[in-house]
């Protein structure tokens, strides 16, 4: 058996880069994925409370109730709208208010007399992303104003133990810090699988795979050439996204080593590209490949820990996703970019990710000639 030729792999890779350069649609997709898509994902989907519509039913009409109403202001809330109790439910039903605070009659007098008085907060829970955050904000603002009115201080700690919160890595809890970086990480997976798999399918449909196989080339050389060429394009894209879009445009600090992340991303590109070729060996046409990509990429992105914590998923799903390299890459990338982790921390994820990629590469290599034979038949 002939040993792989580095010269063949290099020249075939250059052919792949020329084909990619000639495909303007894919070039636009790559440019958008690592520029505009990063910005829109970070700024277009906000996880913070912003201009939430709030209604107040003030049945007390006291200085304290007026003080509570005045405590809600932009950017978290719109100026509160005073309404009557009968208008509260229709307003919530129509979606005009996300929150409705009811201040009962004699509220100030009861507090002054030492009596327990209740405030009612009605929440439109269909806005799940803001319902919990908004309720917490309203509770904190309301209790702070009441404490300051009664005691002259906003300190809520009356017991002997005081909980002091220390927020690390993202001290201001800015949601776009997470969104922009994760969009870049997710686009690495999506583009690598699509580019490599589509390149394989395109050559099968045009019949150039058969031409390559009758030349002194091996399937190993053909596959490796596609992986390094398309992987290089994605690697340059994610480097631009992090260095320019994330750090400069969005002003999101990168805590760890960018070269370490890019080295780890190169290993992941090998794994993701192997998955792309494997899917290409399963599909017989570009439409079939598109369907397989949808069925593969969505679980990889949603269940790898990039959108929601893996700990919140069923144990069976957590165990199943250990067979996917995306799980290790997301954990590794978050450790490096968010928390400044070094190689001594992420090497286990790096090794597992590379090993899984090697398995997919081996399976794709075995299926390579079979897929070509099937296409000829």
PDB file of C-alpha atoms in Angstrom, residues 94-364:
ATOM      1  CA  UNK A  94     -54.036  41.923  24.983  1.00  0.00           C
ATOM      2  CA  UNK A  95     -50.285  41.940  25.640  1.00  0.00           C
ATOM      3  CA  UNK A  96     -50.136  45.682  26.398  1.00  0.00           C
ATOM      4  CA  UNK A  97     -48.379  45.023  29.722  1.00  0.00           C
ATOM      5  CA  UNK A  98     -45.835  42.427  30.727  1.00  0.00           C
ATOM      6  CA  UNK A  99     -46.185  43.222  34.430  1.00  0.00           C
ATOM      7  CA  UNK A 100     -48.997  44.687  36.506  1.00  0.00           C
ATOM      8  CA  UNK A 101     -48.357  45.781  40.115  1.00  0.00           C
ATOM      9  CA  UNK A 102     -51.332  46.190  42.433  1.00  0.00           C
ATOM     10  CA  UNK A 103     -50.859  48.472  45.454  1.00  0.00           C
ATOM     11  CA  UNK A 104     -53.793  47.931  47.869  1.00  0.00           C
ATOM     12  CA  UNK A 105     -55.677  50.644  49.700  1.00  0.00           C
ATOM     13  CA  UNK A 106     -54.233  51.777  53.055  1.00  0.00           C
ATOM     14  CA  UNK A 107     -50.851  50.318  52.089  1.00  0.00           C
ATOM     15  CA  UNK A 108     -48.791  53.135  53.625  1.00  0.00           C
ATOM     16  CA  UNK A 109     -50.964  53.351  56.752  1.00  0.00           C
ATOM     17  CA  UNK A 110     -50.680  49.615  57.428  1.00  0.00           C
ATOM     18  CA  UNK A 111     -46.893  49.672  57.077  1.00  0.00           C
ATOM     19  CA  UNK A 112     -46.642  52.603  59.446  1.00  0.00           C
ATOM     20  CA  UNK A 113     -48.797  50.707  61.951  1.00  0.00           C
ATOM     21  CA  UNK A 114     -46.524  47.656  61.758  1.00  0.00           C
ATOM     22  CA  UNK A 115     -49.107  45.530  59.974  1.00  0.00           C
ATOM     23  CA  UNK A 116     -48.311  43.067  57.203  1.00  0.00           C
ATOM     24  CA  UNK A 117     -49.418  44.317  53.818  1.00  0.00           C
ATOM     25  CA  UNK A 118     -49.266  42.470  50.506  1.00  0.00           C
ATOM     26  CA  UNK A 119     -48.456  43.757  47.039  1.00  0.00           C
ATOM     27  CA  UNK A 120     -49.714  41.760  44.080  1.00  0.00           C
ATOM     28  CA  UNK A 121     -47.550  41.359  40.979  1.00  0.00           C
ATOM     29  CA  UNK A 122     -49.193  39.911  37.868  1.00  0.00           C
ATOM     30  CA  UNK A 123     -46.809  38.594  35.203  1.00  0.00           C
ATOM     31  CA  UNK A 124     -47.337  37.631  31.600  1.00  0.00           C
ATOM     32  CA  UNK A 125     -45.399  34.353  31.763  1.00  0.00           C
ATOM     33  CA  UNK A 126     -45.583  33.796  27.999  1.00  0.00           C
ATOM     34  CA  UNK A 127     -42.499  36.040  27.794  1.00  0.00           C
ATOM     35  CA  UNK A 128     -40.421  33.422  29.583  1.00  0.00           C
ATOM     36  CA  UNK A 129     -37.089  35.093  28.827  1.00  0.00           C
ATOM     37  CA  UNK A 130     -38.067  38.193  30.801  1.00  0.00           C
ATOM     38  CA  UNK A 131     -40.709  36.992  33.267  1.00  0.00           C
ATOM     39  CA  UNK A 132     -38.293  35.699  35.914  1.00  0.00           C
ATOM     40  CA  UNK A 133     -35.792  38.531  35.450  1.00  0.00           C
ATOM     41  CA  UNK A 134     -38.510  41.180  35.575  1.00  0.00           C
ATOM     42  CA  UNK A 135     -40.090  39.729  38.706  1.00  0.00           C
ATOM     43  CA  UNK A 136     -36.699  39.784  40.439  1.00  0.00           C
ATOM     44  CA  UNK A 137     -36.070  43.396  39.403  1.00  0.00           C
ATOM     45  CA  UNK A 138     -39.505  44.542  40.552  1.00  0.00           C
ATOM     46  CA  UNK A 139     -39.126  42.779  43.903  1.00  0.00           C
ATOM     47  CA  UNK A 140     -35.703  44.288  44.506  1.00  0.00           C
ATOM     48  CA  UNK A 141     -36.790  47.804  43.522  1.00  0.00           C
ATOM     49  CA  UNK A 142     -39.984  47.638  45.586  1.00  0.00           C
ATOM     50  CA  UNK A 143     -38.342  46.278  48.745  1.00  0.00           C
ATOM     51  CA  UNK A 144     -35.519  48.778  48.420  1.00  0.00           C
ATOM     52  CA  UNK A 145     -37.912  51.722  48.241  1.00  0.00           C
ATOM     53  CA  UNK A 146     -40.017  50.447  51.161  1.00  0.00           C
ATOM     54  CA  UNK A 147     -36.964  49.824  53.342  1.00  0.00           C
ATOM     55  CA  UNK A 148     -35.599  53.258  52.575  1.00  0.00           C
ATOM     56  CA  UNK A 149     -38.971  54.842  53.351  1.00  0.00           C
ATOM     57  CA  UNK A 150     -39.302  53.056  56.697  1.00  0.00           C
ATOM     58  CA  UNK A 151     -35.686  52.879  57.911  1.00  0.00           C
ATOM     59  CA  UNK A 152     -33.748  55.380  55.819  1.00  0.00           C
ATOM     60  CA  UNK A 153     -31.555  52.645  54.277  1.00  0.00           C
ATOM     61  CA  UNK A 154     -31.991  50.229  51.358  1.00  0.00           C
ATOM     62  CA  UNK A 155     -30.141  47.437  53.188  1.00  0.00           C
ATOM     63  CA  UNK A 156     -32.354  44.319  53.232  1.00  0.00           C
ATOM     64  CA  UNK A 157     -30.094  42.217  55.460  1.00  0.00           C
ATOM     65  CA  UNK A 158     -31.764  42.085  58.842  1.00  0.00           C
ATOM     66  CA  UNK A 159     -30.345  38.750  60.027  1.00  0.00           C
ATOM     67  CA  UNK A 160     -26.924  37.840  61.404  1.00  0.00           C
ATOM     68  CA  UNK A 161     -25.813  36.321  58.079  1.00  0.00           C
ATOM     69  CA  UNK A 162     -25.346  38.402  54.945  1.00  0.00           C
ATOM     70  CA  UNK A 163     -24.894  36.819  51.537  1.00  0.00           C
ATOM     71  CA  UNK A 164     -22.351  38.696  49.428  1.00  0.00           C
ATOM     72  CA  UNK A 165     -22.547  37.938  45.698  1.00  0.00           C
ATOM     73  CA  UNK A 166     -19.412  37.957  43.569  1.00  0.00           C
ATOM     74  CA  UNK A 167     -19.950  37.688  39.827  1.00  0.00           C
ATOM     75  CA  UNK A 168     -16.911  36.415  37.929  1.00  0.00           C
ATOM     76  CA  UNK A 169     -15.981  36.526  34.229  1.00  0.00           C
ATOM     77  CA  UNK A 170     -19.009  38.700  33.322  1.00  0.00           C
ATOM     78  CA  UNK A 171     -19.443  41.096  36.268  1.00  0.00           C
ATOM     79  CA  UNK A 172     -22.186  43.198  34.656  1.00  0.00           C
ATOM     80  CA  UNK A 173     -24.117  40.138  33.426  1.00  0.00           C
ATOM     81  CA  UNK A 174     -24.142  41.356  29.829  1.00  0.00           C
ATOM     82  CA  UNK A 175     -25.956  38.834  27.684  1.00  0.00           C
ATOM     83  CA  UNK A 176     -24.294  39.843  24.410  1.00  0.00           C
ATOM     84  CA  UNK A 177     -20.917  38.759  25.820  1.00  0.00           C
ATOM     85  CA  UNK A 178     -22.247  35.202  25.647  1.00  0.00           C
ATOM     86  CA  UNK A 179     -24.233  35.504  22.429  1.00  0.00           C
ATOM     87  CA  UNK A 180     -21.455  36.789  20.176  1.00  0.00           C
ATOM     88  CA  UNK A 181     -18.842  34.233  21.232  1.00  0.00           C
ATOM     89  CA  UNK A 182     -21.255  31.293  21.069  1.00  0.00           C
ATOM     90  CA  UNK A 183     -22.424  32.326  17.615  1.00  0.00           C
ATOM     91  CA  UNK A 184     -18.819  32.168  16.414  1.00  0.00           C
ATOM     92  CA  UNK A 185     -18.363  28.737  18.010  1.00  0.00           C
ATOM     93  CA  UNK A 186     -21.614  27.390  16.540  1.00  0.00           C
ATOM     94  CA  UNK A 187     -20.777  28.719  13.068  1.00  0.00           C
ATOM     95  CA  UNK A 188     -17.524  26.748  13.119  1.00  0.00           C
ATOM     96  CA  UNK A 189     -19.572  23.555  13.398  1.00  0.00           C
ATOM     97  CA  UNK A 190     -22.165  24.533  10.827  1.00  0.00           C
ATOM     98  CA  UNK A 191     -19.823  25.828   8.127  1.00  0.00           C
ATOM     99  CA  UNK A 192     -17.245  23.064   8.442  1.00  0.00           C
ATOM    100  CA  UNK A 193     -19.804  20.290   8.009  1.00  0.00           C
ATOM    101  CA  UNK A 194     -21.549  22.096   5.162  1.00  0.00           C
ATOM    102  CA  UNK A 195     -18.418  23.119   3.239  1.00  0.00           C
ATOM    103  CA  UNK A 196     -16.638  19.766   3.380  1.00  0.00           C
ATOM    104  CA  UNK A 197     -19.737  17.652   2.827  1.00  0.00           C
ATOM    105  CA  UNK A 198     -20.973  19.853  -0.020  1.00  0.00           C
ATOM    106  CA  UNK A 199     -17.553  19.733  -1.691  1.00  0.00           C
ATOM    107  CA  UNK A 200     -17.654  15.925  -1.575  1.00  0.00           C
ATOM    108  CA  UNK A 201     -21.220  15.736  -2.913  1.00  0.00           C
ATOM    109  CA  UNK A 202     -20.480  18.283  -5.652  1.00  0.00           C
ATOM    110  CA  UNK A 203     -17.558  16.228  -6.961  1.00  0.00           C
ATOM    111  CA  UNK A 204     -19.659  13.074  -6.887  1.00  0.00           C
ATOM    112  CA  UNK A 205     -22.435  14.772  -8.887  1.00  0.00           C
ATOM    113  CA  UNK A 206     -19.958  16.173 -11.424  1.00  0.00           C
ATOM    114  CA  UNK A 207     -18.121  12.871 -11.729  1.00  0.00           C
ATOM    115  CA  UNK A 208     -14.725  14.318 -10.756  1.00  0.00           C
ATOM    116  CA  UNK A 209     -14.336  11.873  -7.851  1.00  0.00           C
ATOM    117  CA  UNK A 210     -13.976   9.025 -10.341  1.00  0.00           C
ATOM    118  CA  UNK A 211     -11.352  11.024 -12.250  1.00  0.00           C
ATOM    119  CA  UNK A 212      -9.375  11.535  -9.064  1.00  0.00           C
ATOM    120  CA  UNK A 213      -9.512   7.856  -8.132  1.00  0.00           C
ATOM    121  CA  UNK A 214      -8.061   6.706 -11.456  1.00  0.00           C
ATOM    122  CA  UNK A 215      -5.103   9.000 -10.822  1.00  0.00           C
ATOM    123  CA  UNK A 216      -2.256   7.993  -8.459  1.00  0.00           C
ATOM    124  CA  UNK A 217      -4.263   9.313  -5.503  1.00  0.00           C
ATOM    125  CA  UNK A 218      -5.715   7.548  -2.478  1.00  0.00           C
ATOM    126  CA  UNK A 219      -9.034   8.250  -0.722  1.00  0.00           C
ATOM    127  CA  UNK A 220      -6.990   9.270   2.318  1.00  0.00           C
ATOM    128  CA  UNK A 221      -5.246  12.022   0.330  1.00  0.00           C
ATOM    129  CA  UNK A 222      -8.496  13.242  -1.226  1.00  0.00           C
ATOM    130  CA  UNK A 223     -10.267  13.437   2.135  1.00  0.00           C
ATOM    131  CA  UNK A 224      -7.380  15.097   3.938  1.00  0.00           C
ATOM    132  CA  UNK A 225      -7.059  17.699   1.177  1.00  0.00           C
ATOM    133  CA  UNK A 226     -10.719  18.645   1.506  1.00  0.00           C
ATOM    134  CA  UNK A 227     -10.386  18.856   5.280  1.00  0.00           C
ATOM    135  CA  UNK A 228      -7.346  21.130   5.410  1.00  0.00           C
ATOM    136  CA  UNK A 229      -8.495  23.456   2.626  1.00  0.00           C
ATOM    137  CA  UNK A 230     -12.038  24.057   3.856  1.00  0.00           C
ATOM    138  CA  UNK A 231     -10.889  23.948   7.466  1.00  0.00           C
ATOM    139  CA  UNK A 232      -8.371  26.707   6.758  1.00  0.00           C
ATOM    140  CA  UNK A 233     -11.140  28.945   5.389  1.00  0.00           C
ATOM    141  CA  UNK A 234     -13.248  28.390   8.511  1.00  0.00           C
ATOM    142  CA  UNK A 235     -10.267  28.866  10.820  1.00  0.00           C
ATOM    143  CA  UNK A 236      -9.432  32.228   9.234  1.00  0.00           C
ATOM    144  CA  UNK A 237     -13.086  33.202   9.562  1.00  0.00           C
ATOM    145  CA  UNK A 238     -13.338  32.401  13.280  1.00  0.00           C
ATOM    146  CA  UNK A 239     -10.003  34.150  13.934  1.00  0.00           C
ATOM    147  CA  UNK A 240     -11.395  37.277  12.273  1.00  0.00           C
ATOM    148  CA  UNK A 241     -14.669  36.950  14.192  1.00  0.00           C
ATOM    149  CA  UNK A 242     -12.970  36.794  17.593  1.00  0.00           C
ATOM    150  CA  UNK A 243     -10.204  39.311  16.969  1.00  0.00           C
ATOM    151  CA  UNK A 244     -12.295  41.917  15.140  1.00  0.00           C
ATOM    152  CA  UNK A 245     -16.039  41.403  15.642  1.00  0.00           C
ATOM    153  CA  UNK A 246     -15.965  40.183  19.243  1.00  0.00           C
ATOM    154  CA  UNK A 247     -13.044  42.090  20.737  1.00  0.00           C
ATOM    155  CA  UNK A 248     -13.128  45.303  18.680  1.00  0.00           C
ATOM    156  CA  UNK A 249     -16.708  45.824  17.508  1.00  0.00           C
ATOM    157  CA  UNK A 250     -18.641  44.271  20.399  1.00  0.00           C
ATOM    158  CA  UNK A 251     -15.956  45.164  22.978  1.00  0.00           C
ATOM    159  CA  UNK A 252     -16.157  41.717  24.574  1.00  0.00           C
ATOM    160  CA  UNK A 253     -12.901  40.790  26.348  1.00  0.00           C
ATOM    161  CA  UNK A 254     -11.307  37.436  25.521  1.00  0.00           C
ATOM    162  CA  UNK A 255     -10.034  36.079  28.830  1.00  0.00           C
ATOM    163  CA  UNK A 256      -7.768  33.322  27.542  1.00  0.00           C
ATOM    164  CA  UNK A 257      -5.223  32.668  24.832  1.00  0.00           C
ATOM    165  CA  UNK A 258      -6.527  33.180  21.305  1.00  0.00           C
ATOM    166  CA  UNK A 259      -3.697  31.062  19.764  1.00  0.00           C
ATOM    167  CA  UNK A 260      -4.584  28.189  22.122  1.00  0.00           C
ATOM    168  CA  UNK A 261      -8.224  28.419  21.081  1.00  0.00           C
ATOM    169  CA  UNK A 262      -7.327  28.471  17.375  1.00  0.00           C
ATOM    170  CA  UNK A 263      -5.098  25.417  17.845  1.00  0.00           C
ATOM    171  CA  UNK A 264      -7.964  23.605  19.565  1.00  0.00           C
ATOM    172  CA  UNK A 265     -10.356  24.801  16.844  1.00  0.00           C
ATOM    173  CA  UNK A 266      -8.041  23.293  14.207  1.00  0.00           C
ATOM    174  CA  UNK A 267      -8.363  19.905  15.935  1.00  0.00           C
ATOM    175  CA  UNK A 268     -12.128  20.326  16.074  1.00  0.00           C
ATOM    176  CA  UNK A 269     -12.231  21.276  12.399  1.00  0.00           C
ATOM    177  CA  UNK A 270     -10.726  17.870  11.640  1.00  0.00           C
ATOM    178  CA  UNK A 271     -13.530  16.208  13.628  1.00  0.00           C
ATOM    179  CA  UNK A 272     -16.347  18.327  12.160  1.00  0.00           C
ATOM    180  CA  UNK A 273     -15.011  17.930   8.625  1.00  0.00           C
ATOM    181  CA  UNK A 274     -14.875  14.154   9.101  1.00  0.00           C
ATOM    182  CA  UNK A 275     -18.541  14.252  10.087  1.00  0.00           C
ATOM    183  CA  UNK A 276     -19.245  16.278   6.939  1.00  0.00           C
ATOM    184  CA  UNK A 277     -17.544  13.696   4.706  1.00  0.00           C
ATOM    185  CA  UNK A 278     -19.330  10.885   6.549  1.00  0.00           C
ATOM    186  CA  UNK A 279     -22.683  12.550   5.853  1.00  0.00           C
ATOM    187  CA  UNK A 280     -21.562  13.017   2.256  1.00  0.00           C
ATOM    188  CA  UNK A 281     -21.002   9.284   1.937  1.00  0.00           C
ATOM    189  CA  UNK A 282     -24.535   8.641   3.195  1.00  0.00           C
ATOM    190  CA  UNK A 283     -26.262  11.072   0.827  1.00  0.00           C
ATOM    191  CA  UNK A 284     -26.563  10.527  -2.921  1.00  0.00           C
ATOM    192  CA  UNK A 285     -27.448  14.108  -3.843  1.00  0.00           C
ATOM    193  CA  UNK A 286     -27.191  17.633  -2.509  1.00  0.00           C
ATOM    194  CA  UNK A 287     -30.857  17.738  -1.340  1.00  0.00           C
ATOM    195  CA  UNK A 288     -30.339  14.527   0.634  1.00  0.00           C
ATOM    196  CA  UNK A 289     -27.168  15.975   2.135  1.00  0.00           C
ATOM    197  CA  UNK A 290     -29.072  19.128   3.122  1.00  0.00           C
ATOM    198  CA  UNK A 291     -31.649  17.068   5.007  1.00  0.00           C
ATOM    199  CA  UNK A 292     -28.935  15.071   6.785  1.00  0.00           C
ATOM    200  CA  UNK A 293     -27.173  18.311   7.757  1.00  0.00           C
ATOM    201  CA  UNK A 294     -30.352  19.665   9.331  1.00  0.00           C
ATOM    202  CA  UNK A 295     -30.887  16.443  11.268  1.00  0.00           C
ATOM    203  CA  UNK A 296     -27.268  16.496  12.467  1.00  0.00           C
ATOM    204  CA  UNK A 297     -26.423  20.127  13.118  1.00  0.00           C
ATOM    205  CA  UNK A 298     -29.489  21.054  15.158  1.00  0.00           C
ATOM    206  CA  UNK A 299     -28.883  18.377  17.846  1.00  0.00           C
ATOM    207  CA  UNK A 300     -25.144  19.134  17.833  1.00  0.00           C
ATOM    208  CA  UNK A 301     -25.760  22.827  18.492  1.00  0.00           C
ATOM    209  CA  UNK A 302     -28.682  22.517  20.908  1.00  0.00           C
ATOM    210  CA  UNK A 303     -27.455  19.595  23.030  1.00  0.00           C
ATOM    211  CA  UNK A 304     -23.743  20.351  23.263  1.00  0.00           C
ATOM    212  CA  UNK A 305     -24.052  22.889  26.082  1.00  0.00           C
ATOM    213  CA  UNK A 306     -23.770  26.023  23.980  1.00  0.00           C
ATOM    214  CA  UNK A 307     -27.424  27.062  24.263  1.00  0.00           C
ATOM    215  CA  UNK A 308     -28.433  25.559  27.607  1.00  0.00           C
ATOM    216  CA  UNK A 309     -26.362  23.866  30.329  1.00  0.00           C
ATOM    217  CA  UNK A 310     -25.860  20.150  29.823  1.00  0.00           C
ATOM    218  CA  UNK A 311     -26.637  19.595  33.515  1.00  0.00           C
ATOM    219  CA  UNK A 312     -30.250  20.620  32.872  1.00  0.00           C
ATOM    220  CA  UNK A 313     -30.701  17.925  30.219  1.00  0.00           C
ATOM    221  CA  UNK A 314     -31.862  14.335  30.837  1.00  0.00           C
ATOM    222  CA  UNK A 315     -29.042  12.019  31.805  1.00  0.00           C
ATOM    223  CA  UNK A 316     -29.593   9.878  28.704  1.00  0.00           C
ATOM    224  CA  UNK A 317     -29.058  12.922  26.473  1.00  0.00           C
ATOM    225  CA  UNK A 318     -25.922  13.894  28.384  1.00  0.00           C
ATOM    226  CA  UNK A 319     -24.493  10.408  27.946  1.00  0.00           C
ATOM    227  CA  UNK A 320     -25.416  10.277  24.255  1.00  0.00           C
ATOM    228  CA  UNK A 321     -23.764  13.638  23.517  1.00  0.00           C
ATOM    229  CA  UNK A 322     -20.469  12.381  24.924  1.00  0.00           C
ATOM    230  CA  UNK A 323     -20.058  10.677  21.537  1.00  0.00           C
ATOM    231  CA  UNK A 324     -20.177  14.059  19.752  1.00  0.00           C
ATOM    232  CA  UNK A 325     -17.008  16.154  19.405  1.00  0.00           C
ATOM    233  CA  UNK A 326     -19.095  19.346  19.652  1.00  0.00           C
ATOM    234  CA  UNK A 327     -19.709  18.701  23.356  1.00  0.00           C
ATOM    235  CA  UNK A 328     -16.005  18.818  24.126  1.00  0.00           C
ATOM    236  CA  UNK A 329     -15.317  21.737  21.809  1.00  0.00           C
ATOM    237  CA  UNK A 330     -18.014  23.923  23.374  1.00  0.00           C
ATOM    238  CA  UNK A 331     -16.772  23.163  26.882  1.00  0.00           C
ATOM    239  CA  UNK A 332     -13.179  23.723  25.826  1.00  0.00           C
ATOM    240  CA  UNK A 333     -13.970  26.983  23.999  1.00  0.00           C
ATOM    241  CA  UNK A 334     -15.962  28.390  26.905  1.00  0.00           C
ATOM    242  CA  UNK A 335     -13.154  27.489  29.290  1.00  0.00           C
ATOM    243  CA  UNK A 336     -10.517  29.268  27.186  1.00  0.00           C
ATOM    244  CA  UNK A 337     -12.459  32.300  25.961  1.00  0.00           C
ATOM    245  CA  UNK A 338     -14.573  33.015  29.065  1.00  0.00           C
ATOM    246  CA  UNK A 339     -12.493  31.810  31.975  1.00  0.00           C
ATOM    247  CA  UNK A 340      -8.941  31.985  30.642  1.00  0.00           C
ATOM    248  CA  UNK A 341      -8.297  28.238  30.981  1.00  0.00           C
ATOM    249  CA  UNK A 342      -4.914  26.914  29.880  1.00  0.00           C
ATOM    250  CA  UNK A 343      -3.832  23.703  28.192  1.00  0.00           C
ATOM    251  CA  UNK A 344      -3.433  21.986  31.560  1.00  0.00           C
ATOM    252  CA  UNK A 345      -7.194  22.350  32.083  1.00  0.00           C
ATOM    253  CA  UNK A 346      -8.609  21.684  28.615  1.00  0.00           C
ATOM    254  CA  UNK A 347      -6.287  18.923  27.403  1.00  0.00           C
ATOM    255  CA  UNK A 348      -8.748  16.143  28.291  1.00  0.00           C
ATOM    256  CA  UNK A 349     -11.498  17.717  26.172  1.00  0.00           C
ATOM    257  CA  UNK A 350      -8.968  18.303  23.396  1.00  0.00           C
ATOM    258  CA  UNK A 351      -7.870  14.655  23.436  1.00  0.00           C
ATOM    259  CA  UNK A 352     -11.459  13.316  23.519  1.00  0.00           C
ATOM    260  CA  UNK A 353     -12.517  15.619  20.685  1.00  0.00           C
ATOM    261  CA  UNK A 354      -9.586  14.580  18.508  1.00  0.00           C
ATOM    262  CA  UNK A 355     -10.149  10.880  19.211  1.00  0.00           C
ATOM    263  CA  UNK A 356     -13.820  11.085  18.219  1.00  0.00           C
ATOM    264  CA  UNK A 357     -12.806  12.958  15.070  1.00  0.00           C
ATOM    265  CA  UNK A 358     -10.371  10.170  14.201  1.00  0.00           C
ATOM    266  CA  UNK A 359     -13.176   7.612  14.562  1.00  0.00           C
ATOM    267  CA  UNK A 360     -15.451   9.547  12.192  1.00  0.00           C
ATOM    268  CA  UNK A 361     -12.559   9.991   9.763  1.00  0.00           C
ATOM    269  CA  UNK A 362     -11.899   6.248   9.780  1.00  0.00           C
ATOM    270  CA  UNK A 363     -15.568   5.425   9.205  1.00  0.00           C
ATOM    271  CA  UNK A 364     -15.794   7.967   6.365  1.00  0.00           C
TER     272      UNK A 364
END
